[in-house]
mmCIF file of C-alpha atoms in Angstrom:
data_model
loop_
_atom_site.group_PDB
_atom_site.id
_atom_site.type_symbol
_atom_site.label_atom_id
_atom_site.label_comp_id
_atom_site.label_asym_id
_atom_site.label_seq_id
_atom_site.Cartn_x
_atom_site.Cartn_y
_atom_site.Cartn_z
ATOM 1 C CA MET A 1 -51.953 79.453 88.591
ATOM 2 C CA GLU A 2 -52.076 82.500 90.474
ATOM 3 C CA PRO A 3 -52.486 82.065 93.755
ATOM 4 C CA LYS A 4 -55.154 85.104 94.816
ATOM 5 C CA PHE A 5 -55.219 87.750 96.841
ATOM 6 C CA PRO A 6 -57.071 90.445 98.230
ATOM 7 C CA GLU A 7 -57.131 93.885 96.055
ATOM 8 C CA PHE A 8 -56.045 95.681 99.490
ATOM 9 C CA VAL A 9 -57.064 99.210 96.915
ATOM 10 C CA THR A 10 -60.417 98.323 96.228
ATOM 11 C CA TYR A 11 -61.424 97.946 99.587
ATOM 12 C CA ALA A 12 -59.191 100.582 100.530
ATOM 13 C CA ILE A 13 -60.641 103.222 98.825
ATOM 14 C CA PRO A 14 -64.274 103.191 100.944
ATOM 15 C CA VAL A 15 -61.889 103.942 104.001
ATOM 16 C CA PHE A 16 -59.521 106.268 102.530
ATOM 17 C CA PHE A 17 -63.029 108.669 101.659
ATOM 18 C CA LEU A 18 -63.923 108.566 105.353
ATOM 19 C CA LEU A 19 -60.310 109.701 107.004
ATOM 20 C CA ILE A 20 -60.234 112.432 104.667
ATOM 21 C CA PHE A 21 -63.485 113.460 105.284
ATOM 22 C CA ILE A 22 -63.155 113.323 109.204
ATOM 23 C CA GLU A 23 -59.523 114.896 108.276
ATOM 24 C CA LEU A 24 -61.579 117.614 106.266
ATOM 25 C CA ILE A 25 -63.932 117.923 109.269
ATOM 26 C CA TYR A 26 -61.461 118.277 111.317
ATOM 27 C CA GLY A 27 -59.507 121.411 109.951
ATOM 28 C CA VAL A 28 -62.671 123.430 109.337
ATOM 29 C CA VAL A 29 -63.004 122.685 113.900
ATOM 30 C CA LYS A 30 -59.592 123.627 113.991
ATOM 31 C CA GLY A 31 -59.559 126.321 111.595
ATOM 32 C CA ARG A 32 -56.624 124.871 110.217
ATOM 33 C CA LYS A 33 -56.382 124.653 105.857
ATOM 34 C CA LEU A 34 -55.539 121.254 105.526
ATOM 35 C CA TYR A 35 -55.784 121.086 101.761
ATOM 36 C CA ARG A 36 -55.065 122.308 98.892
ATOM 37 C CA LEU A 37 -57.476 121.941 95.972
ATOM 38 C CA ASN A 38 -54.403 121.392 92.807
ATOM 39 C CA ASP A 39 -53.042 118.567 94.521
ATOM 40 C CA SER A 40 -56.094 117.346 95.750
ATOM 41 C CA ILE A 41 -57.572 116.674 91.903
ATOM 42 C CA ALA A 42 -53.933 115.667 91.208
ATOM 43 C CA ASP A 43 -54.285 112.303 93.699
ATOM 44 C CA LEU A 44 -57.913 112.197 92.732
ATOM 45 C CA GLY A 45 -56.779 112.014 88.787
ATOM 46 C CA THR A 46 -52.962 109.678 89.640
ATOM 47 C CA GLY A 47 -56.005 107.444 91.389
ATOM 48 C CA VAL A 48 -58.338 107.355 88.433
ATOM 49 C CA LEU A 49 -54.882 106.483 85.969
ATOM 50 C CA ASN A 50 -54.480 103.955 88.179
ATOM 51 C CA ARG A 51 -57.475 102.434 88.303
ATOM 52 C CA LEU A 52 -58.255 102.333 84.386
ATOM 53 C CA PHE A 53 -54.224 100.981 84.194
ATOM 54 C CA GLY A 54 -55.099 98.148 85.938
ATOM 55 C CA LEU A 55 -58.857 97.774 83.482
ATOM 56 C CA LEU A 56 -56.905 98.244 80.271
ATOM 57 C CA SER A 57 -54.054 95.771 80.998
ATOM 58 C CA ALA A 58 -57.162 93.652 82.517
ATOM 59 C CA SER A 59 -58.707 93.969 78.877
ATOM 60 C CA ALA A 60 -55.412 93.415 77.355
ATOM 61 C CA SER A 61 -54.772 90.092 77.885
ATOM 62 C CA VAL A 62 -58.504 89.148 78.170
ATOM 63 C CA ALA A 63 -57.752 89.904 74.150
ATOM 64 C CA VAL A 64 -54.651 88.655 72.868
ATOM 65 C CA TYR A 65 -55.556 85.589 75.030
ATOM 66 C CA TRP A 66 -59.120 86.143 72.563
ATOM 67 C CA LEU A 67 -56.734 86.652 69.583
ATOM 68 C CA VAL A 68 -54.399 83.668 70.009
ATOM 69 C CA TYR A 69 -57.155 80.746 71.055
ATOM 70 C CA ASP A 70 -58.828 81.986 67.578
ATOM 71 C CA HIS A 71 -56.060 81.481 65.333
ATOM 72 C CA LEU A 72 -53.090 79.650 66.972
ATOM 73 C CA ARG A 73 -55.191 76.745 68.565
ATOM 74 C CA LEU A 74 -53.933 73.306 67.447
ATOM 75 C CA PHE A 75 -57.575 71.606 68.270
ATOM 76 C CA ASP A 76 -60.590 72.178 69.758
ATOM 77 C CA LEU A 77 -61.822 69.822 72.658
ATOM 78 C CA PRO A 78 -65.453 68.793 73.434
ATOM 79 C CA ALA A 79 -67.068 70.098 76.031
ATOM 80 C CA GLN A 80 -69.090 67.790 76.960
ATOM 81 C CA PRO A 81 -66.602 63.836 77.759
ATOM 82 C CA SER A 82 -68.202 61.733 74.030
#
Protein backbone atom coordinates (compact mmCIF):
# COMPACT_ATOMS: atom_id res chain seq x y z
CA MET A 1 0.00 0.00 0.00
CA GLU A 2 1.34 3.43 -0.95
CA PRO A 3 1.72 6.07 1.74
CA LYS A 4 -0.74 8.92 1.38
CA PHE A 5 0.79 12.30 0.72
CA PRO A 6 -1.17 15.55 0.45
CA GLU A 7 -1.72 16.98 -3.02
CA PHE A 8 0.52 20.02 -2.65
CA VAL A 9 -0.26 21.28 -6.15
CA THR A 10 -4.00 21.21 -5.52
CA TYR A 11 -3.62 23.12 -2.26
CA ALA A 12 -1.16 25.60 -3.76
CA ILE A 13 -3.31 26.68 -6.72
CA PRO A 14 -5.49 29.22 -4.82
CA VAL A 15 -2.43 30.67 -3.07
CA PHE A 16 -0.62 30.86 -6.41
CA PHE A 17 -3.46 32.85 -8.01
CA LEU A 18 -3.73 35.11 -4.96
CA LEU A 19 -0.02 35.94 -5.13
CA ILE A 20 -0.25 36.61 -8.87
CA PHE A 21 -3.19 38.95 -8.25
CA ILE A 22 -1.30 40.79 -5.48
CA GLU A 23 1.74 41.17 -7.73
CA LEU A 24 -0.46 42.42 -10.57
CA ILE A 25 -2.06 45.05 -8.31
CA TYR A 26 1.41 46.06 -7.07
CA GLY A 27 2.57 46.51 -10.67
CA VAL A 28 -0.44 48.67 -11.51
CA VAL A 29 0.07 50.85 -8.42
CA LYS A 30 3.80 51.29 -9.13
CA GLY A 31 3.24 51.80 -12.87
CA ARG A 32 5.26 48.75 -13.94
CA LYS A 33 4.29 46.12 -16.45
CA LEU A 34 5.30 42.87 -14.73
CA TYR A 35 3.50 40.33 -16.90
CA ARG A 36 3.44 39.68 -20.61
CA LEU A 37 0.21 38.17 -21.90
CA ASN A 38 1.89 35.47 -24.00
CA ASP A 39 3.98 34.25 -21.04
CA SER A 40 0.93 34.18 -18.79
CA ILE A 41 -1.11 32.16 -21.29
CA ALA A 42 1.75 29.71 -21.87
CA ASP A 43 2.29 29.19 -18.13
CA LEU A 44 -1.42 28.71 -17.48
CA GLY A 45 -1.68 26.26 -20.38
CA THR A 46 1.24 24.26 -19.03
CA GLY A 47 -0.38 24.03 -15.60
CA VAL A 48 -3.72 22.94 -17.06
CA LEU A 49 -2.06 20.29 -19.23
CA ASN A 50 -0.15 19.01 -16.20
CA ARG A 51 -3.39 18.49 -14.26
CA LEU A 52 -5.09 16.91 -17.30
CA PHE A 53 -2.20 14.48 -17.74
CA GLY A 54 -2.56 13.45 -14.10
CA LEU A 55 -6.27 12.85 -14.60
CA LEU A 56 -5.70 10.85 -17.79
CA SER A 57 -2.97 8.72 -16.24
CA ALA A 58 -5.20 7.93 -13.25
CA SER A 59 -8.05 7.03 -15.63
CA ALA A 60 -5.73 4.78 -17.63
CA SER A 61 -4.64 3.01 -14.44
CA VAL A 62 -8.26 2.32 -13.50
CA ALA A 63 -9.03 1.10 -17.03
CA VAL A 64 -6.07 -1.32 -17.00
CA TYR A 65 -7.07 -2.61 -13.56
CA TRP A 66 -10.65 -3.16 -14.75
CA LEU A 67 -9.47 -4.95 -17.89
CA VAL A 68 -7.15 -7.25 -15.93
CA TYR A 69 -9.85 -7.92 -13.33
CA ASP A 70 -12.47 -8.79 -15.96
CA HIS A 71 -10.30 -11.02 -18.15
CA LEU A 72 -7.46 -12.46 -16.07
CA ARG A 73 -8.84 -13.14 -12.59
CA LEU A 74 -8.60 -16.75 -11.48
CA PHE A 75 -11.59 -16.83 -9.12
CA ASP A 76 -14.14 -14.64 -7.33
CA LEU A 77 -14.32 -14.20 -3.60
CA PRO A 78 -17.79 -13.79 -2.09
CA ALA A 79 -18.63 -10.35 -0.75
CA GLN A 80 -20.24 -11.77 2.41
CA PRO A 81 -18.80 -14.58 4.52
CA SER A 82 -20.79 -17.79 4.23
